[in-house]
Coordinates of C-alpha atoms in Angstrom, one line a residue:
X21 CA -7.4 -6.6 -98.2
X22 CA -6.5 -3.5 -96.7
X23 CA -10.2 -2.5 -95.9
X24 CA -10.2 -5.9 -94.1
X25 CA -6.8 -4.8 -92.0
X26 CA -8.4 -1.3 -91.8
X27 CA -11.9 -3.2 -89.8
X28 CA -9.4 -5.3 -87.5
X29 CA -7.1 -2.3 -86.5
X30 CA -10.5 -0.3 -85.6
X31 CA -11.5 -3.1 -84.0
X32 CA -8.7 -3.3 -81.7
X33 CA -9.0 0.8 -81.1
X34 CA -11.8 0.3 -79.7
X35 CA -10.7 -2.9 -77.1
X36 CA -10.0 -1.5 -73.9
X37 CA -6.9 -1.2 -72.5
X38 CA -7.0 -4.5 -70.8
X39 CA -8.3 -6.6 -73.5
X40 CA -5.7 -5.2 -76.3
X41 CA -3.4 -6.7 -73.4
X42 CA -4.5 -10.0 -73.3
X43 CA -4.4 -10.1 -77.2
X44 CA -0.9 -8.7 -77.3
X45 CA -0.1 -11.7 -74.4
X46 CA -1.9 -14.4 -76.6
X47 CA 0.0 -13.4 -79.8
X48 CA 3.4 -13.4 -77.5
X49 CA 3.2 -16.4 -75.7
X50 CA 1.5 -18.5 -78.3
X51 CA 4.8 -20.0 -79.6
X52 CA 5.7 -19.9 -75.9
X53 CA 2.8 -22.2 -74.9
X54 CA 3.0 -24.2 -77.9
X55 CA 6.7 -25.8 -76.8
X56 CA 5.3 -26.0 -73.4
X57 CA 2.5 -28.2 -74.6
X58 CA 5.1 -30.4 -75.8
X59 CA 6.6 -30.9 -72.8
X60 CA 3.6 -31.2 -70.8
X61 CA 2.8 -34.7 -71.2
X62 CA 2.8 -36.5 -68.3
X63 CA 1.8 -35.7 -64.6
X64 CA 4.2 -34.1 -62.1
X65 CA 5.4 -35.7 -59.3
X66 CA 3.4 -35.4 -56.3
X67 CA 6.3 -36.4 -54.2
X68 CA 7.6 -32.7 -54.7
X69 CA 5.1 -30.5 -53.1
X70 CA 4.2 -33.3 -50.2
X71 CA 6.6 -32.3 -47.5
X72 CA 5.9 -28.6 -48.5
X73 CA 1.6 -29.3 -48.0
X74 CA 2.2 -31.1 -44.8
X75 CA 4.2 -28.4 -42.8
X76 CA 1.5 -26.2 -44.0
X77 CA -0.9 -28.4 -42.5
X78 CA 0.4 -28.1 -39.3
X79 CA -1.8 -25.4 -38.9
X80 CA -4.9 -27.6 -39.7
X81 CA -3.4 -29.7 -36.8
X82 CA -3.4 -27.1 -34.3
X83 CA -6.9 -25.7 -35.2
X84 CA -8.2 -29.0 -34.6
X85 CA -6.3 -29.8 -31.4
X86 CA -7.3 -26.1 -29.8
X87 CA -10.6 -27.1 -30.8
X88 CA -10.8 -30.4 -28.5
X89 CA -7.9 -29.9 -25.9
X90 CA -10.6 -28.6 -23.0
X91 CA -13.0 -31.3 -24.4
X92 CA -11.8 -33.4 -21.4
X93 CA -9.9 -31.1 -19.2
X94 CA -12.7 -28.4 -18.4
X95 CA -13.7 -29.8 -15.3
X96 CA -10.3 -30.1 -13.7
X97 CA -9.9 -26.3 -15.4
X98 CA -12.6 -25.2 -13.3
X99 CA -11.7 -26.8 -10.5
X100 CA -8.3 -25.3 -10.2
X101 CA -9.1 -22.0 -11.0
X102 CA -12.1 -21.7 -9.0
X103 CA -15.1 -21.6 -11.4
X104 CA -16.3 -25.0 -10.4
X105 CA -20.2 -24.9 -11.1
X106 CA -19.7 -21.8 -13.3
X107 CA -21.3 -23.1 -16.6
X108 CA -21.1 -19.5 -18.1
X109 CA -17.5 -19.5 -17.2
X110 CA -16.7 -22.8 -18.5
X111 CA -18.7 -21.6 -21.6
X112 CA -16.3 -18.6 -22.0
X113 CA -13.1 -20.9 -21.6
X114 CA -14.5 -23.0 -24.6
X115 CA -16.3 -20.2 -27.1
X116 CA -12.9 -17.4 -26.5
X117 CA -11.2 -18.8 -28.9
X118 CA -13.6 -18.2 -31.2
X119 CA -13.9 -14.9 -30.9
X120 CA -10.0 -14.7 -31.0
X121 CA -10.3 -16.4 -34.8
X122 CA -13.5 -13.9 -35.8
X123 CA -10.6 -11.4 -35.1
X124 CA -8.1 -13.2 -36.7
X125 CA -9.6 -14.0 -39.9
X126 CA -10.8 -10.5 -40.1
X127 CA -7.3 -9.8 -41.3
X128 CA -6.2 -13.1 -42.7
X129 CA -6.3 -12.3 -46.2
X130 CA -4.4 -9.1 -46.1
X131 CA -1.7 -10.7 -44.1
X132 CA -1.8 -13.5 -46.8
X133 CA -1.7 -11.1 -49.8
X134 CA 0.9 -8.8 -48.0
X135 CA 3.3 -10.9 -46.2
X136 CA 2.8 -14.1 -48.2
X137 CA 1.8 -17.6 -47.8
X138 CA 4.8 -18.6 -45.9
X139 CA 4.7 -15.4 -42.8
X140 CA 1.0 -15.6 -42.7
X141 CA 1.8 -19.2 -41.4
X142 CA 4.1 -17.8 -39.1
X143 CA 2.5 -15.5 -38.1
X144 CA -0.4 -18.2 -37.1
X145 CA 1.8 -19.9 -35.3
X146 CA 3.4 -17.1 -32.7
X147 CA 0.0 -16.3 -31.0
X148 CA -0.7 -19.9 -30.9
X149 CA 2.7 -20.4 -28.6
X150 CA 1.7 -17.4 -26.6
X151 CA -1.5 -18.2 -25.7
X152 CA -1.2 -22.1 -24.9
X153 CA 1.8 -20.6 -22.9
X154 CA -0.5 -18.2 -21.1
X155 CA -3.0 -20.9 -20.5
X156 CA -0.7 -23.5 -19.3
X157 CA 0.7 -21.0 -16.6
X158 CA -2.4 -18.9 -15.2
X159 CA -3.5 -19.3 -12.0
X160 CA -6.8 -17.6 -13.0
X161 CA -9.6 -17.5 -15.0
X162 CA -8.7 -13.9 -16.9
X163 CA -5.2 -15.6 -17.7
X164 CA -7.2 -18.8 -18.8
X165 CA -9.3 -16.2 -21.0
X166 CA -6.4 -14.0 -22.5
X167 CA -4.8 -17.2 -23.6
X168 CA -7.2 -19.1 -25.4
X169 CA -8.0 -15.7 -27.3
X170 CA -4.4 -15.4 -28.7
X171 CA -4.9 -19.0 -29.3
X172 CA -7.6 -18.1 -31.2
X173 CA -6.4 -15.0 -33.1
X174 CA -3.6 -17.4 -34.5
X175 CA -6.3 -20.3 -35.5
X176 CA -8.4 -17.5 -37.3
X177 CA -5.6 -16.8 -39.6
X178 CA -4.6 -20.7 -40.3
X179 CA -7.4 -21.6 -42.3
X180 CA -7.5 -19.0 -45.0
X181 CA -3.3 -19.6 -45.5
X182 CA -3.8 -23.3 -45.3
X183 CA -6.4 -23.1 -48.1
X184 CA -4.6 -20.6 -50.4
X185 CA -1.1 -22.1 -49.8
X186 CA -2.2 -25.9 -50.4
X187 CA -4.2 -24.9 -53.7
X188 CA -1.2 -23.1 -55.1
X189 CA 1.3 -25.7 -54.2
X190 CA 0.2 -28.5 -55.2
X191 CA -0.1 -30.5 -58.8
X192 CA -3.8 -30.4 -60.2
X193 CA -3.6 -33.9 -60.7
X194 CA -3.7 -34.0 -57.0
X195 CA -5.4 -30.9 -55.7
X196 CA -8.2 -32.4 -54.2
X197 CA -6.1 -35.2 -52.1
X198 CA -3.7 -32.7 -50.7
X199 CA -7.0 -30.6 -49.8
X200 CA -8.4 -33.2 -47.9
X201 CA -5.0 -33.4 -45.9
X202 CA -6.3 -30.2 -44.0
X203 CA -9.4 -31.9 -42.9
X204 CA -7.4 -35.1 -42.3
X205 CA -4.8 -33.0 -40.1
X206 CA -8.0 -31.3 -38.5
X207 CA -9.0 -34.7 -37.4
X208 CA -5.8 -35.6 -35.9
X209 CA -5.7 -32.2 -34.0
X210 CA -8.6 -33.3 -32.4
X211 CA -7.7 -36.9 -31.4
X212 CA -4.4 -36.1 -30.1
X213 CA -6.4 -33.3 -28.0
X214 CA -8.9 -35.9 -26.5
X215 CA -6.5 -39.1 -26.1
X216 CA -4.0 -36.7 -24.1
X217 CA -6.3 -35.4 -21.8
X218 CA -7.5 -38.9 -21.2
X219 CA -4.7 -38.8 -17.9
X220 CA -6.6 -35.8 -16.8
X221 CA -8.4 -37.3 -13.8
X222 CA -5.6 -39.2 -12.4
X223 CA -3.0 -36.4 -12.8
X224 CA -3.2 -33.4 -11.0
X225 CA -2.3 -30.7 -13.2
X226 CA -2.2 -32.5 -15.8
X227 CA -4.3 -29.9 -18.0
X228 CA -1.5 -27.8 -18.2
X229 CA 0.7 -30.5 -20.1
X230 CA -2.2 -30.4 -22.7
X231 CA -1.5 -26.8 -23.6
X232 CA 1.8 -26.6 -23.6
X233 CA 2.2 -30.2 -25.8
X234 CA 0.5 -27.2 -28.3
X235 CA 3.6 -25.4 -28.1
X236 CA 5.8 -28.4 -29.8
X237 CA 4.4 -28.8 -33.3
X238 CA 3.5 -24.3 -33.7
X239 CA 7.4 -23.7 -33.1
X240 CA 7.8 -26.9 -35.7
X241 CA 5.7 -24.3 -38.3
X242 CA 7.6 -21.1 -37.4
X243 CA 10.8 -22.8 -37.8
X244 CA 10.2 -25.0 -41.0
X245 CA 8.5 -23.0 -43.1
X246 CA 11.6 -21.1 -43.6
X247 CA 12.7 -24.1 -45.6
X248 CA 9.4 -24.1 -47.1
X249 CA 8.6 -23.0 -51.1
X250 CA 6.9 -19.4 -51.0
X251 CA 3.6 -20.0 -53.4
X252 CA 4.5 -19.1 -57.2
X253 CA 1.1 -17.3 -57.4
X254 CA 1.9 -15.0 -54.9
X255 CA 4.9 -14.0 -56.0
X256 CA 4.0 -13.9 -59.8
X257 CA 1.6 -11.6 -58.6
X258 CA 4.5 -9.4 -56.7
X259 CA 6.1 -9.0 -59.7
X260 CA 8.6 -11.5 -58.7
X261 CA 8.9 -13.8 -62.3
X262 CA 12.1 -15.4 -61.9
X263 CA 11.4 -16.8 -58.2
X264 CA 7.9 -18.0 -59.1
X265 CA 9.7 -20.0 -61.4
X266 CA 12.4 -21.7 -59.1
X267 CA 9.8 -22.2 -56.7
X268 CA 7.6 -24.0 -59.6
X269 CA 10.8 -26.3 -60.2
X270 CA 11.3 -26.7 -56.4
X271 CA 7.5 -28.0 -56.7
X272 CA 6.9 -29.3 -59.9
X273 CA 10.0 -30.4 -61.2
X274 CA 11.9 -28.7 -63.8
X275 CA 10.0 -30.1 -66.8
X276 CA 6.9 -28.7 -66.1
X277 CA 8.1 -25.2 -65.1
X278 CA 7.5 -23.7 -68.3
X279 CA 3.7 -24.9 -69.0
X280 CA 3.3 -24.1 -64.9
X281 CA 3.8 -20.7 -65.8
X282 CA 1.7 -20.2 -69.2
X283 CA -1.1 -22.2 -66.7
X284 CA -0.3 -19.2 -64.3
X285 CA -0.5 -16.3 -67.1
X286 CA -3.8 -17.4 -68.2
X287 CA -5.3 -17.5 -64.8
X288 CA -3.6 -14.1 -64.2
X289 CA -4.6 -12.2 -67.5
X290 CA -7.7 -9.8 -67.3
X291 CA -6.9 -9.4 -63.4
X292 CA -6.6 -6.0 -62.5
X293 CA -3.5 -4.9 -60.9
X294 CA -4.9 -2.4 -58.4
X295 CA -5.5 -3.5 -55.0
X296 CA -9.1 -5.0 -54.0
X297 CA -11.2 -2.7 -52.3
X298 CA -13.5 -4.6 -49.7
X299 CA -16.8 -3.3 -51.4
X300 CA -15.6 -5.2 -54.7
X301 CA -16.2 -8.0 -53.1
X302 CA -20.1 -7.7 -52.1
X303 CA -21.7 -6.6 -55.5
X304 CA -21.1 -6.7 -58.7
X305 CA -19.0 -9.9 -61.0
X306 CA -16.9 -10.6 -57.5
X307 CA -20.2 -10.9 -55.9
X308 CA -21.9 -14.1 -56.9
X309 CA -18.8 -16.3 -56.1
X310 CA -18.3 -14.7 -53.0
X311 CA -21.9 -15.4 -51.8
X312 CA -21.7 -19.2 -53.0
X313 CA -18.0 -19.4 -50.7
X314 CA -19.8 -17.9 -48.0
X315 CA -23.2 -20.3 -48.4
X316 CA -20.7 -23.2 -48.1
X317 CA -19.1 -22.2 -44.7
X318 CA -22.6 -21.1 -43.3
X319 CA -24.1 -24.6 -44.4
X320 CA -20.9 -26.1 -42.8
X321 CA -21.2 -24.4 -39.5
X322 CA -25.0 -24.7 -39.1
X323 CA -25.0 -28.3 -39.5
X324 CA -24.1 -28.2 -35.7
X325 CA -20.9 -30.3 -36.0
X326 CA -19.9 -27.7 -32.9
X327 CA -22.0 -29.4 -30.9
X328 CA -20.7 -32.7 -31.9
X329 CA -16.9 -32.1 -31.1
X330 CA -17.3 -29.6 -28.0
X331 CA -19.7 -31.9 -25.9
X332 CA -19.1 -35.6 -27.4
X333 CA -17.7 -36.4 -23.8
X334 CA -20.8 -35.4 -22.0
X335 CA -23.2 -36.9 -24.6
X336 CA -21.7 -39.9 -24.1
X337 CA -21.0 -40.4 -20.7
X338 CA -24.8 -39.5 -20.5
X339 CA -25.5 -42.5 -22.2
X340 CA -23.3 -44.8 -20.6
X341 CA -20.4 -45.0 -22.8
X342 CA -17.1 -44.0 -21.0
X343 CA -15.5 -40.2 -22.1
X344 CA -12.1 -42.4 -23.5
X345 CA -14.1 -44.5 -25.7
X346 CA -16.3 -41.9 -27.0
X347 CA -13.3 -39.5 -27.9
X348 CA -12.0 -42.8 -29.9
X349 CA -15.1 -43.3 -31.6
X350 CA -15.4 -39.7 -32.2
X351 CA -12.2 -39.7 -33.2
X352 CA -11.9 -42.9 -35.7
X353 CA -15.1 -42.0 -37.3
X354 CA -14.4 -38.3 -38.5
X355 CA -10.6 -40.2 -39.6
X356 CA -12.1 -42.6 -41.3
X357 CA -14.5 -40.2 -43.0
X358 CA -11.4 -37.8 -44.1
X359 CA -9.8 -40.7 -45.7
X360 CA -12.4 -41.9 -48.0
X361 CA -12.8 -38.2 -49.4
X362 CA -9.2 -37.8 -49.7
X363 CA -9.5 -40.9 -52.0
X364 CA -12.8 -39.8 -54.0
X365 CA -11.7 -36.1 -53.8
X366 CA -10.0 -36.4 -57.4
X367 CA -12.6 -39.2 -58.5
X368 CA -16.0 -38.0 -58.0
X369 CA -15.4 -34.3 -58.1
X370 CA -16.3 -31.8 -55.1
X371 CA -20.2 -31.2 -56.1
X372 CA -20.4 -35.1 -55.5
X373 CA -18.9 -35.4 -52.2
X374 CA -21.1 -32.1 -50.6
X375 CA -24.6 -33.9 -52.5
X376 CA -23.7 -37.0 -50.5
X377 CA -22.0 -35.7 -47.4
X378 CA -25.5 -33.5 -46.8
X379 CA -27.7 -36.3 -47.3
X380 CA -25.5 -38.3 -45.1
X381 CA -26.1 -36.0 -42.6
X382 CA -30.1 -36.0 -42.7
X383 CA -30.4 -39.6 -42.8
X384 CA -28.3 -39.1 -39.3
X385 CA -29.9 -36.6 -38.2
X386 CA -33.5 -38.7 -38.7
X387 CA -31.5 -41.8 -37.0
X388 CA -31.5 -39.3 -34.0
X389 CA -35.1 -38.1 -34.5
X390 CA -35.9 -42.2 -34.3
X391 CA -33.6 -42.2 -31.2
X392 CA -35.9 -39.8 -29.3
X393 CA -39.2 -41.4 -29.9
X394 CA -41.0 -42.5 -26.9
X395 CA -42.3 -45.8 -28.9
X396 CA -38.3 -46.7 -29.2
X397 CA -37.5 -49.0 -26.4
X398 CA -34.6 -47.6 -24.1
X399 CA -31.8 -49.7 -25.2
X400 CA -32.8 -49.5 -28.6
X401 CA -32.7 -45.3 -28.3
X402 CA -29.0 -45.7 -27.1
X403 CA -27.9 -47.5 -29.6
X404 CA -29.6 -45.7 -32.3
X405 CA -28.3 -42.1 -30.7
X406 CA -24.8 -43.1 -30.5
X407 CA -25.0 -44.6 -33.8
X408 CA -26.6 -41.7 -35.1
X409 CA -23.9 -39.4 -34.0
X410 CA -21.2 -41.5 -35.2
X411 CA -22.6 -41.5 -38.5
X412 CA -23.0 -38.0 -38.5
X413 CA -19.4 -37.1 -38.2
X414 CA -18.5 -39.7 -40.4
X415 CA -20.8 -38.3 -43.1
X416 CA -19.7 -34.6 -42.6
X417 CA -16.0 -35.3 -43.3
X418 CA -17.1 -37.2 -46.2
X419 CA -17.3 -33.5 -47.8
X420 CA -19.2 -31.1 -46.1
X421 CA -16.0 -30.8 -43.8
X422 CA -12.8 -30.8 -46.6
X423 CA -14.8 -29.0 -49.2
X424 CA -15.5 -25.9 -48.9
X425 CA -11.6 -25.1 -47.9
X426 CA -10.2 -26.9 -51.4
X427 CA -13.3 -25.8 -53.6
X428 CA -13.3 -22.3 -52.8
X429 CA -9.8 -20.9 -53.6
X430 CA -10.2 -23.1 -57.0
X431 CA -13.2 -21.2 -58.3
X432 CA -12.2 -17.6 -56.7
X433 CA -10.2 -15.4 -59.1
X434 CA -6.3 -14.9 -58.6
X435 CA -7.0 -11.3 -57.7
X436 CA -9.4 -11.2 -54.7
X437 CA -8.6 -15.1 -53.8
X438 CA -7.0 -14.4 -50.7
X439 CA -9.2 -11.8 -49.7
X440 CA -12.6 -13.2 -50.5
X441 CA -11.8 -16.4 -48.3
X442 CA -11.1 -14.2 -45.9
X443 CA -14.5 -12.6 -46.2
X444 CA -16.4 -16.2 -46.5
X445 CA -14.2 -17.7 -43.2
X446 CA -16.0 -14.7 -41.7
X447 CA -19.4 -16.7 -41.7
X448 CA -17.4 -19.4 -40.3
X449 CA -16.4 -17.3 -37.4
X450 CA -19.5 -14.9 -37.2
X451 CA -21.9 -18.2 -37.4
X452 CA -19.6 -19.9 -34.8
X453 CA -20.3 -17.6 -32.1
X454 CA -23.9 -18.3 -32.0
X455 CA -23.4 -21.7 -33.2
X456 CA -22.0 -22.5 -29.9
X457 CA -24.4 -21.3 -28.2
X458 CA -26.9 -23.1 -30.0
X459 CA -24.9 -25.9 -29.3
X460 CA -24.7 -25.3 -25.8
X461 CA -28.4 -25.4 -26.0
X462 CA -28.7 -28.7 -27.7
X463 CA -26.4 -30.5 -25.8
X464 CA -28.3 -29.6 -22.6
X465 CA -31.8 -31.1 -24.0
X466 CA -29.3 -34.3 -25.2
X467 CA -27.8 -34.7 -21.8
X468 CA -31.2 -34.5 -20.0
X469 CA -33.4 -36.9 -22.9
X470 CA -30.1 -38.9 -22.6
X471 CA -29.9 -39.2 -18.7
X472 CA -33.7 -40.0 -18.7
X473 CA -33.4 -42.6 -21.5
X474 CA -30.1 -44.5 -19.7
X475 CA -32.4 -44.3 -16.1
X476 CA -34.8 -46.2 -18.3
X477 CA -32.5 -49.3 -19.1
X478 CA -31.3 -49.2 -15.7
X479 CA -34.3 -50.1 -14.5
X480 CA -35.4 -52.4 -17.3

């Protein structure tokens, strides 16, 4: 007996330092978790943490509606400020942003491990206000610029906090629907972008009202998430025990508090407490998750959905379909695409939806192939492009588009979460850049095969 109790306490000499912690935490809470099984039997409410995940949508709204609002009002843009005919200057009002959010999310997950969830919002939101305020008031193309790339600095932080703060917030039971509510909110960004710059035409100035409509629902954001809960696994991992905890009953309910926070232990044991050092995060046991987060983003941006949403108006007024009607078909597809995931999010599982949201998206892309053959008659190309397209965006917000955003702070450690989707929204931003102009690119060989193709039914 006692050589047997000599072996174990040998045993546990030799544990390191962090593993005779997570034995001394298991033999602690063990009774702990024990009554907290027992009260854990049934679901929490998901009513609880909705209003909290929508507010913090808001900023998935604005990211999409910055996306699309010069969708429609560029040529109006130009014309006012002088660029008219300038296609490297109307390229630069579109593709600043973007380099605004590579800047942005370069510091997104410090300002979401240092600040918190809730100020990293705000802090989204303020250079959102600024710029659509600078936009909507220049009288110049450098204002034009400066704006859109505060715009963009704000819309590089949203979608790391979005991510981080919906995944902490919500029930498991219902994780995957509230993640699909970002890509949902994305979507209706971008319609409300394209139906209110449908006036554009008719209205002088009416560009301006776009960008400063932007204004309403980022000083919503500022304001309300001051009312909002703070995520229990930031401040957990402040040190901050007893607010994690009211925040958990503020989200969960009170019954589930207790088996909330054993949930919360586990995931946080064997994290170290020192901060994350950058290089952490490209080699060694951080390094294989990192590279799969950042392989979903660059697979998500390379699919060439840019090219979709910046130049859907064009495409389809090349091929006979009025700008309106496209941005509503645009629009309603990549809806109705974001609805059925949010309902099969929780279903099928994540790995399910990408499989299927990929191949979606090559049997499109070959619809589009078939469009461009010169043995397809004329009509038949039309119909077959625009199809083609449709089904394409309908496809990628099956899963390619919610995705990666829920899936990734899910499988990334407590320690380097914020931090590492930081890192992966890099290739987001980084692949942007040139996915734009790649998209450019495209869309100029679409609108000349398109203009020749809807020449040939006018004459048929």
């Amino acid at each position: 007996m006692w050589e047997r109790e000599g072996r174990a306490f040998s045993m546990y000499k030799r544990m390191p330092s962090r593993d005779r912690s997570d034995v001394m935490d298991v033999e602690e809470n063990s009774a702990f978790s024990q009554d907290s099984m027992d009260v854990e039997t049934t679901n929490p409410s998901m009513w609880l943490s909705f209003p909290h995940v929508v507010v913090g949508t808001l900023s998935s709204f604005l990211f999409g509606y910055h996306l699309g609002v010069v969708n429609e009002p560029l040529e109006s843009i130009s014309l006012d400020l002088g660029f008219t005919g300038n296609t490297l200057a109307e390229g630069l009002v579109v593709s600043t942003c973007l380099g605004g959010a590579l800047i942005g999310s370069l510091f997104s997950g410090w300002i979401a491990d240092g600040v918190g969830r809730r100020r990293a919002f705000q802090l989204c939101a303020l250079p959102m206000i600024i710029g659509a305020s600078t936009s909507a008031t220049t009288k110049t193309l450098a204002g034009m610029l400066i704006g859109r790339f505060l715009v963009g600095t704000g819309m590089g932080i949203g979608p790391s906090a979005v991510a981080l703060y919906v995944t902490e917030v919500s029930p498991a039971s219902v994780r995957g629907t509230y993640g699909s509510f970002i890509q949902i909110a994305t979507c209706l960004g971008l319609m409300v972008a394209l139906f209110i710059g449908i006036p554009v035409k008719e209205i002088a100035g009416w560009w301006r009202i776009c960008f400063w409509v932007s204004t309403i629902p980022a000083g919503f954001l500022v304001v309300a998430m001051m009312f909002c809960a703070e995520s229990p696994h930031w401040l957990y991992k402040q040190g901050r025990i007893a607010e994690a905890e009211a925040e958990f009953e503020r989200l969960l309910g009170g019954s589930h508090v207790k088996y909330a926070m054993v949930e919360l232990a586990k995931l946080d044991r064997g994290d170290d407490a020192d901060t994350v050092k950058l290089s952490e995060l490209f080699y060694g046991r951080h390094f294989r998750v990192v590279y799969i987060g950042s392989t979903l983003f660059a697979l998500q941006q390379l699919s060439g959905i840019n090219a979709v949403f910046y130049f859907s108006s064009s495409v389809f007024k090349s091929a006979g379909v009025p700008s309106d009607v496209a941005n509503a078909f645009i629009g309603v597809a990549n809806l109705s695409g974001s609805i059925i995931a949010m309902l099969l999010m929780d279903k099928l599982g994540r790995k399910m939806l990408l499989l299927w949201s990929f191949f979606g998206m090559a049997i499109s892309m070959l619809v589009q192939v078939a469009a461009a053959n010169t043995f397809v008659s004329g009509s038949a190309s039309l119909y077959l492009s625009v199809g083609g397209m449709l089904m394409f965006v309908l496809t990628f917000a099956l899963g390619a588009g919610p995705v990666p955003s829920l899936l990734l702070p899910e499988i990334f450690p407590s320690r380097i979460r914020a931090k590492a989707m930081a890192i992966c929204n890099q290739f987001l931003r980084w692949l942007a850049l040139p996915a734009f102009a790649r998209a450019t690119w495209t869309a100029t060989l679409i609108l000349d095969v398109r203009k020749r193709l809807y020449d040939g039914c006018s004459l048929c």
